[in-house]
Amino acid sequence: MSKRIAAKHKIDRRLGVNLWGRAKSPVNERNYAPGQHGSNKKKPTDYGVQLLAKQKLKGYYGNLNERQFRRIFQRASQMRGDTSQNIIGLLESRLDAIVYRMKFAMTVFAARQLISHGHVMVNGKIVNIASYQVSEGDVIEIRAKSKENAVILEAVQSSERDLPTYVDVDQSALKGTFVHVPKLEDVPYPVSMEPNIVIEFYSR
């Protein structure tokens, strides 16, 4: 098992949910806490509920570190409108999230790797920063030299996920447009996400 696969499984087991909705998640077979015998389920405290909400959302986007995630919260809180919706908008506007949504990668971890290795272009220029913020109307494309990459082609042909409405993709050309910044209800999360509770966590 690769380190990246092990990391994804570890996150699923720790949180007790199939975070990415994948068929091979260990939670599908072992719906109990990590450890030899699992642990007795106790009613979570308010802090525990808030922490779990934060860890799910943070983990979903490739297990962002705390510094990165707090910076997203701070930026969202300074923007106009609903802070919880702003958080989702900022997360879904990241280049690694968009590459994942366009099905150019099987996982957000793989999307990050494609970007860092220079396989992805934004508006005709290679961008190798996974956290790059994509704007509405930006065109994301797999560069010409990488369009025969077996990993990318496998991801595009996978029926595991559908394309969301906020991306417009020409899968044969491995090219797509970020149509608009989504709201929480637009994002196809396999599990319930609660950014409003994440705000409570950081507002303690």
PDB file of C-alpha atoms in Angstrom:
ATOM      1  CA  MET A   1       0.000   0.000   0.000  1.00  0.00           C
ATOM      2  CA  SER A   2       1.406   3.406  -0.959  1.00  0.00           C
ATOM      3  CA  LYS A   3       1.910   6.085   1.659  1.00  0.00           C
ATOM      4  CA  ARG A   4      -0.807   8.236   0.074  1.00  0.00           C
ATOM      5  CA  ILE A   5      -3.371   5.417   0.128  1.00  0.00           C
ATOM      6  CA  ALA A   6      -2.431   4.597   3.714  1.00  0.00           C
ATOM      7  CA  ALA A   7      -2.837   8.269   4.635  1.00  0.00           C
ATOM      8  CA  LYS A   8      -6.341   8.404   3.140  1.00  0.00           C
ATOM      9  CA  HIS A   9      -7.355   5.229   4.949  1.00  0.00           C
ATOM     10  CA  LYS A  10      -5.924   6.541   8.189  1.00  0.00           C
ATOM     11  CA  ILE A  11      -7.999   9.721   7.918  1.00  0.00           C
ATOM     12  CA  ASP A  12     -11.178   7.712   7.196  1.00  0.00           C
ATOM     13  CA  ARG A  13     -10.580   5.427  10.172  1.00  0.00           C
ATOM     14  CA  ARG A  14      -9.730   8.282  12.517  1.00  0.00           C
ATOM     15  CA  LEU A  15     -12.870  10.232  11.625  1.00  0.00           C
ATOM     16  CA  GLY A  16     -15.091   7.168  11.356  1.00  0.00           C
ATOM     17  CA  VAL A  17     -16.562   8.175   7.983  1.00  0.00           C
ATOM     18  CA  ASN A  18     -16.016   7.301   4.323  1.00  0.00           C
ATOM     19  CA  LEU A  19     -14.837  10.838   3.671  1.00  0.00           C
ATOM     20  CA  TRP A  20     -14.460  10.608  -0.103  1.00  0.00           C
ATOM     21  CA  GLY A  21     -17.177   8.017  -0.735  1.00  0.00           C
ATOM     22  CA  ARG A  22     -14.729   5.478  -2.116  1.00  0.00           C
ATOM     23  CA  ALA A  23     -15.552   1.795  -2.422  1.00  0.00           C
ATOM     24  CA  LYS A  24     -12.248   0.726  -0.841  1.00  0.00           C
ATOM     25  CA  SER A  25     -12.583   2.813   2.318  1.00  0.00           C
ATOM     26  CA  PRO A  26     -11.886   0.700   5.445  1.00  0.00           C
ATOM     27  CA  VAL A  27     -14.927   2.281   7.103  1.00  0.00           C
ATOM     28  CA  ASN A  28     -17.144   0.299   4.722  1.00  0.00           C
ATOM     29  CA  GLU A  29     -16.032  -2.909   6.447  1.00  0.00           C
ATOM     30  CA  ARG A  30     -15.084  -1.741   9.939  1.00  0.00           C
ATOM     31  CA  ASN A  31     -17.489   0.842  11.269  1.00  0.00           C
ATOM     32  CA  TYR A  32     -15.758   1.322  14.601  1.00  0.00           C
ATOM     33  CA  ALA A  33     -12.930   3.395  16.033  1.00  0.00           C
ATOM     34  CA  PRO A  34      -9.234   2.582  15.414  1.00  0.00           C
ATOM     35  CA  GLY A  35      -7.498   0.295  17.888  1.00  0.00           C
ATOM     36  CA  GLN A  36      -7.565  -3.373  18.814  1.00  0.00           C
ATOM     37  CA  HIS A  37     -11.175  -3.354  19.994  1.00  0.00           C
ATOM     38  CA  GLY A  38     -12.375   0.083  18.945  1.00  0.00           C
ATOM     39  CA  SER A  39     -13.698   2.222  21.753  1.00  0.00           C
ATOM     40  CA  ASN A  40     -16.968   2.767  23.547  1.00  0.00           C
ATOM     41  CA  LYS A  41     -18.987   5.486  21.878  1.00  0.00           C
ATOM     42  CA  LYS A  42     -19.735   8.350  24.225  1.00  0.00           C
ATOM     43  CA  LYS A  43     -21.857  11.397  23.631  1.00  0.00           C
ATOM     44  CA  PRO A  44     -19.460  13.987  22.195  1.00  0.00           C
ATOM     45  CA  THR A  45     -18.963  17.320  23.893  1.00  0.00           C
ATOM     46  CA  ASP A  46     -19.666  20.569  22.049  1.00  0.00           C
ATOM     47  CA  TYR A  47     -15.930  20.877  21.517  1.00  0.00           C
ATOM     48  CA  GLY A  48     -15.801  17.314  20.147  1.00  0.00           C
ATOM     49  CA  VAL A  49     -18.584  18.046  17.658  1.00  0.00           C
ATOM     50  CA  GLN A  50     -16.828  21.216  16.509  1.00  0.00           C
ATOM     51  CA  LEU A  51     -13.462  19.481  16.221  1.00  0.00           C
ATOM     52  CA  LEU A  52     -14.913  16.631  14.160  1.00  0.00           C
ATOM     53  CA  ALA A  53     -16.592  19.093  11.775  1.00  0.00           C
ATOM     54  CA  LYS A  54     -13.285  20.888  11.300  1.00  0.00           C
ATOM     55  CA  GLN A  55     -11.278  17.680  10.847  1.00  0.00           C
ATOM     56  CA  LYS A  56     -13.714  16.339   8.241  1.00  0.00           C
ATOM     57  CA  LEU A  57     -13.638  19.484   6.149  1.00  0.00           C
ATOM     58  CA  LYS A  58      -9.888  19.930   6.515  1.00  0.00           C
ATOM     59  CA  GLY A  59      -9.171  16.275   5.796  1.00  0.00           C
ATOM     60  CA  TYR A  60     -11.376  16.162   2.711  1.00  0.00           C
ATOM     61  CA  TYR A  61      -9.161  18.644   0.883  1.00  0.00           C
ATOM     62  CA  GLY A  62      -6.022  16.548   1.173  1.00  0.00           C
ATOM     63  CA  ASN A  63      -5.558  16.920   4.918  1.00  0.00           C
ATOM     64  CA  LEU A  64      -4.532  20.586   4.852  1.00  0.00           C
ATOM     65  CA  ASN A  65      -2.365  21.573   7.772  1.00  0.00           C
ATOM     66  CA  GLU A  66      -3.822  23.680  10.571  1.00  0.00           C
ATOM     67  CA  ARG A  67      -2.015  26.840   9.507  1.00  0.00           C
ATOM     68  CA  GLN A  68      -3.408  26.621   5.963  1.00  0.00           C
ATOM     69  CA  PHE A  69      -6.928  25.894   7.141  1.00  0.00           C
ATOM     70  CA  ARG A  70      -6.991  28.666   9.732  1.00  0.00           C
ATOM     71  CA  ARG A  71      -5.799  31.103   7.067  1.00  0.00           C
ATOM     72  CA  ILE A  72      -8.762  30.075   4.888  1.00  0.00           C
ATOM     73  CA  PHE A  73     -11.144  30.689   7.795  1.00  0.00           C
ATOM     74  CA  GLN A  74      -9.618  34.099   8.471  1.00  0.00           C
ATOM     75  CA  ARG A  75      -9.881  35.102   4.830  1.00  0.00           C
ATOM     76  CA  ALA A  76     -13.484  33.855   4.632  1.00  0.00           C
ATOM     77  CA  SER A  77     -14.453  35.836   7.731  1.00  0.00           C
ATOM     78  CA  GLN A  78     -13.129  39.033   6.150  1.00  0.00           C
ATOM     79  CA  MET A  79     -15.161  38.580   2.962  1.00  0.00           C
ATOM     80  CA  ARG A  80     -18.691  39.848   2.438  1.00  0.00           C
ATOM     81  CA  GLY A  81     -21.570  37.443   2.905  1.00  0.00           C
ATOM     82  CA  ASP A  82     -22.002  34.185   4.794  1.00  0.00           C
ATOM     83  CA  THR A  83     -18.658  33.075   6.256  1.00  0.00           C
ATOM     84  CA  SER A  84     -19.561  29.372   6.059  1.00  0.00           C
ATOM     85  CA  GLN A  85     -20.356  29.698   2.343  1.00  0.00           C
ATOM     86  CA  ASN A  86     -17.169  31.730   1.846  1.00  0.00           C
ATOM     87  CA  ILE A  87     -15.110  28.907   3.372  1.00  0.00           C
ATOM     88  CA  ILE A  88     -16.591  26.392   0.931  1.00  0.00           C
ATOM     89  CA  GLY A  89     -16.057  28.787  -1.968  1.00  0.00           C
ATOM     90  CA  LEU A  90     -12.384  29.294  -1.099  1.00  0.00           C
ATOM     91  CA  LEU A  91     -11.770  25.560  -0.666  1.00  0.00           C
ATOM     92  CA  GLU A  92     -13.509  24.651  -3.926  1.00  0.00           C
ATOM     93  CA  SER A  93     -11.620  27.377  -5.799  1.00  0.00           C
ATOM     94  CA  ARG A  94      -8.262  25.791  -5.014  1.00  0.00           C
ATOM     95  CA  LEU A  95      -6.579  24.378  -8.100  1.00  0.00           C
ATOM     96  CA  ASP A  96      -6.200  20.906  -6.583  1.00  0.00           C
ATOM     97  CA  ALA A  97      -9.933  20.817  -5.781  1.00  0.00           C
ATOM     98  CA  ILE A  98     -10.839  21.922  -9.320  1.00  0.00           C
ATOM     99  CA  VAL A  99      -8.561  19.320 -10.936  1.00  0.00           C
ATOM    100  CA  TYR A 100     -10.248  16.711  -8.730  1.00  0.00           C
ATOM    101  CA  ARG A 101     -13.748  17.983  -9.569  1.00  0.00           C
ATOM    102  CA  MET A 102     -12.949  17.881 -13.302  1.00  0.00           C
ATOM    103  CA  LYS A 103     -12.012  14.207 -12.842  1.00  0.00           C
ATOM    104  CA  PHE A 104      -8.455  14.665 -14.054  1.00  0.00           C
ATOM    105  CA  ALA A 105      -7.381  12.841 -10.867  1.00  0.00           C
ATOM    106  CA  MET A 106      -8.955  10.033  -8.848  1.00  0.00           C
ATOM    107  CA  THR A 107      -8.322  11.751  -5.518  1.00  0.00           C
ATOM    108  CA  VAL A 108      -7.476  15.213  -4.257  1.00  0.00           C
ATOM    109  CA  PHE A 109      -4.109  13.781  -3.203  1.00  0.00           C
ATOM    110  CA  ALA A 110      -3.441  12.687  -6.784  1.00  0.00           C
ATOM    111  CA  ALA A 111      -4.609  16.091  -8.040  1.00  0.00           C
ATOM    112  CA  ARG A 112      -2.055  17.795  -5.826  1.00  0.00           C
ATOM    113  CA  GLN A 113       0.686  15.525  -7.191  1.00  0.00           C
ATOM    114  CA  LEU A 114      -0.271  16.229 -10.813  1.00  0.00           C
ATOM    115  CA  ILE A 115      -0.076  19.944 -10.152  1.00  0.00           C
ATOM    116  CA  SER A 116       3.250  19.827  -8.323  1.00  0.00           C
ATOM    117  CA  HIS A 117       4.749  17.795 -11.182  1.00  0.00           C
ATOM    118  CA  GLY A 118       3.747  20.428 -13.733  1.00  0.00           C
ATOM    119  CA  HIS A 119       1.000  18.536 -15.584  1.00  0.00           C
ATOM    120  CA  VAL A 120      -1.679  21.230 -15.174  1.00  0.00           C
ATOM    121  CA  MET A 121      -2.132  24.574 -16.924  1.00  0.00           C
ATOM    122  CA  VAL A 122      -4.363  27.517 -16.020  1.00  0.00           C
ATOM    123  CA  ASN A 123      -5.199  29.859 -18.900  1.00  0.00           C
ATOM    124  CA  GLY A 124      -2.374  28.376 -20.961  1.00  0.00           C
ATOM    125  CA  LYS A 125       0.344  28.599 -18.305  1.00  0.00           C
ATOM    126  CA  ILE A 126       1.690  25.789 -16.132  1.00  0.00           C
ATOM    127  CA  VAL A 127       0.810  26.280 -12.456  1.00  0.00           C
ATOM    128  CA  ASN A 128       2.503  23.998  -9.933  1.00  0.00           C
ATOM    129  CA  ILE A 129       0.942  25.386  -6.747  1.00  0.00           C
ATOM    130  CA  ALA A 130      -1.940  23.242  -5.460  1.00  0.00           C
ATOM    131  CA  SER A 131      -3.420  26.068  -3.375  1.00  0.00           C
ATOM    132  CA  TYR A 132      -3.571  28.452  -6.352  1.00  0.00           C
ATOM    133  CA  GLN A 133      -6.957  30.213  -6.291  1.00  0.00           C
ATOM    134  CA  VAL A 134      -8.845  29.715  -9.542  1.00  0.00           C
ATOM    135  CA  SER A 135     -11.187  32.511 -10.668  1.00  0.00           C
ATOM    136  CA  GLU A 136     -14.527  32.182 -12.435  1.00  0.00           C
ATOM    137  CA  GLY A 137     -13.953  31.746 -16.164  1.00  0.00           C
ATOM    138  CA  ASP A 138     -10.428  30.353 -15.788  1.00  0.00           C
ATOM    139  CA  VAL A 139      -9.566  27.474 -18.129  1.00  0.00           C
ATOM    140  CA  ILE A 140      -7.834  24.467 -16.579  1.00  0.00           C
ATOM    141  CA  GLU A 141      -6.144  21.999 -18.894  1.00  0.00           C
ATOM    142  CA  ILE A 142      -3.782  19.049 -18.810  1.00  0.00           C
ATOM    143  CA  ARG A 143      -0.687  20.078 -20.728  1.00  0.00           C
ATOM    144  CA  ALA A 144      -0.143  18.467 -24.136  1.00  0.00           C
ATOM    145  CA  LYS A 145       2.805  16.287 -23.061  1.00  0.00           C
ATOM    146  CA  SER A 146       0.731  14.745 -20.274  1.00  0.00           C
ATOM    147  CA  LYS A 147      -2.499  13.959 -22.151  1.00  0.00           C
ATOM    148  CA  GLU A 148      -1.494  10.319 -22.647  1.00  0.00           C
ATOM    149  CA  ASN A 149      -0.760   9.852 -18.943  1.00  0.00           C
ATOM    150  CA  ALA A 150      -2.425   6.571 -17.937  1.00  0.00           C
ATOM    151  CA  VAL A 151      -3.305   7.792 -14.449  1.00  0.00           C
ATOM    152  CA  ILE A 152      -5.112  10.839 -15.833  1.00  0.00           C
ATOM    153  CA  LEU A 153      -6.969   8.834 -18.489  1.00  0.00           C
ATOM    154  CA  GLU A 154      -8.085   6.292 -15.890  1.00  0.00           C
ATOM    155  CA  ALA A 155      -9.470   9.075 -13.711  1.00  0.00           C
ATOM    156  CA  VAL A 156     -11.367  10.703 -16.588  1.00  0.00           C
ATOM    157  CA  GLN A 157     -12.962   7.397 -17.600  1.00  0.00           C
ATOM    158  CA  SER A 158     -13.944   6.470 -14.031  1.00  0.00           C
ATOM    159  CA  SER A 159     -17.657   6.300 -13.243  1.00  0.00           C
ATOM    160  CA  GLU A 160     -17.006   6.725  -9.515  1.00  0.00           C
ATOM    161  CA  ARG A 161     -17.938  10.427  -9.509  1.00  0.00           C
ATOM    162  CA  ASP A 162     -20.078  12.791 -11.582  1.00  0.00           C
ATOM    163  CA  LEU A 163     -19.050  16.245 -12.725  1.00  0.00           C
ATOM    164  CA  PRO A 164     -20.587  19.042 -10.623  1.00  0.00           C
ATOM    165  CA  THR A 165     -22.476  21.877 -12.286  1.00  0.00           C
ATOM    166  CA  TYR A 166     -19.866  24.530 -11.525  1.00  0.00           C
ATOM    167  CA  VAL A 167     -17.283  23.072 -13.900  1.00  0.00           C
ATOM    168  CA  ASP A 168     -17.688  22.673 -17.664  1.00  0.00           C
ATOM    169  CA  VAL A 169     -15.376  19.959 -18.954  1.00  0.00           C
ATOM    170  CA  ASP A 170     -14.410  18.633 -22.368  1.00  0.00           C
ATOM    171  CA  GLN A 171     -13.122  15.252 -21.253  1.00  0.00           C
ATOM    172  CA  SER A 172     -11.801  14.302 -24.690  1.00  0.00           C
ATOM    173  CA  ALA A 173      -9.593  17.415 -24.702  1.00  0.00           C
ATOM    174  CA  LEU A 174      -8.769  17.170 -20.960  1.00  0.00           C
ATOM    175  CA  LYS A 175      -9.788  20.781 -20.636  1.00  0.00           C
ATOM    176  CA  GLY A 176     -12.410  22.590 -18.601  1.00  0.00           C
ATOM    177  CA  THR A 177     -13.704  25.917 -17.329  1.00  0.00           C
ATOM    178  CA  PHE A 178     -14.420  26.903 -13.732  1.00  0.00           C
ATOM    179  CA  VAL A 179     -17.913  28.288 -14.302  1.00  0.00           C
ATOM    180  CA  HIS A 180     -18.690  29.755 -10.887  1.00  0.00           C
ATOM    181  CA  VAL A 181     -17.771  29.577  -7.217  1.00  0.00           C
ATOM    182  CA  PRO A 182     -20.107  26.997  -5.662  1.00  0.00           C
ATOM    183  CA  LYS A 183     -22.192  27.169  -2.526  1.00  0.00           C
ATOM    184  CA  LEU A 184     -22.290  24.372   0.038  1.00  0.00           C
ATOM    185  CA  GLU A 185     -25.402  22.832  -1.517  1.00  0.00           C
ATOM    186  CA  ASP A 186     -23.682  22.653  -4.936  1.00  0.00           C
ATOM    187  CA  VAL A 187     -20.737  20.571  -3.742  1.00  0.00           C
ATOM    188  CA  PRO A 188     -21.102  16.769  -4.048  1.00  0.00           C
ATOM    189  CA  TYR A 189     -19.717  15.824  -0.642  1.00  0.00           C
ATOM    190  CA  PRO A 190     -20.217  12.111   0.152  1.00  0.00           C
ATOM    191  CA  VAL A 191     -20.656  13.006   3.833  1.00  0.00           C
ATOM    192  CA  SER A 192     -22.343  15.906   5.589  1.00  0.00           C
ATOM    193  CA  MET A 193     -20.113  18.967   5.931  1.00  0.00           C
ATOM    194  CA  GLU A 194     -20.923  21.631   8.508  1.00  0.00           C
ATOM    195  CA  PRO A 195     -18.846  24.770   7.913  1.00  0.00           C
ATOM    196  CA  ASN A 196     -21.086  26.673  10.330  1.00  0.00           C
ATOM    197  CA  ILE A 197     -19.797  24.429  13.125  1.00  0.00           C
ATOM    198  CA  VAL A 198     -16.239  24.973  11.911  1.00  0.00           C
ATOM    199  CA  ILE A 199     -16.827  28.699  12.453  1.00  0.00           C
ATOM    200  CA  GLU A 200     -17.947  27.939  16.023  1.00  0.00           C
ATOM    201  CA  PHE A 201     -14.706  26.022  16.577  1.00  0.00           C
ATOM    202  CA  TYR A 202     -12.514  28.946  15.513  1.00  0.00           C
ATOM    203  CA  SER A 203     -14.706  31.469  17.317  1.00  0.00           C
ATOM    204  CA  ARG A 204     -14.293  29.860  20.731  1.00  0.00           C
TER     205      ARG A 204
END
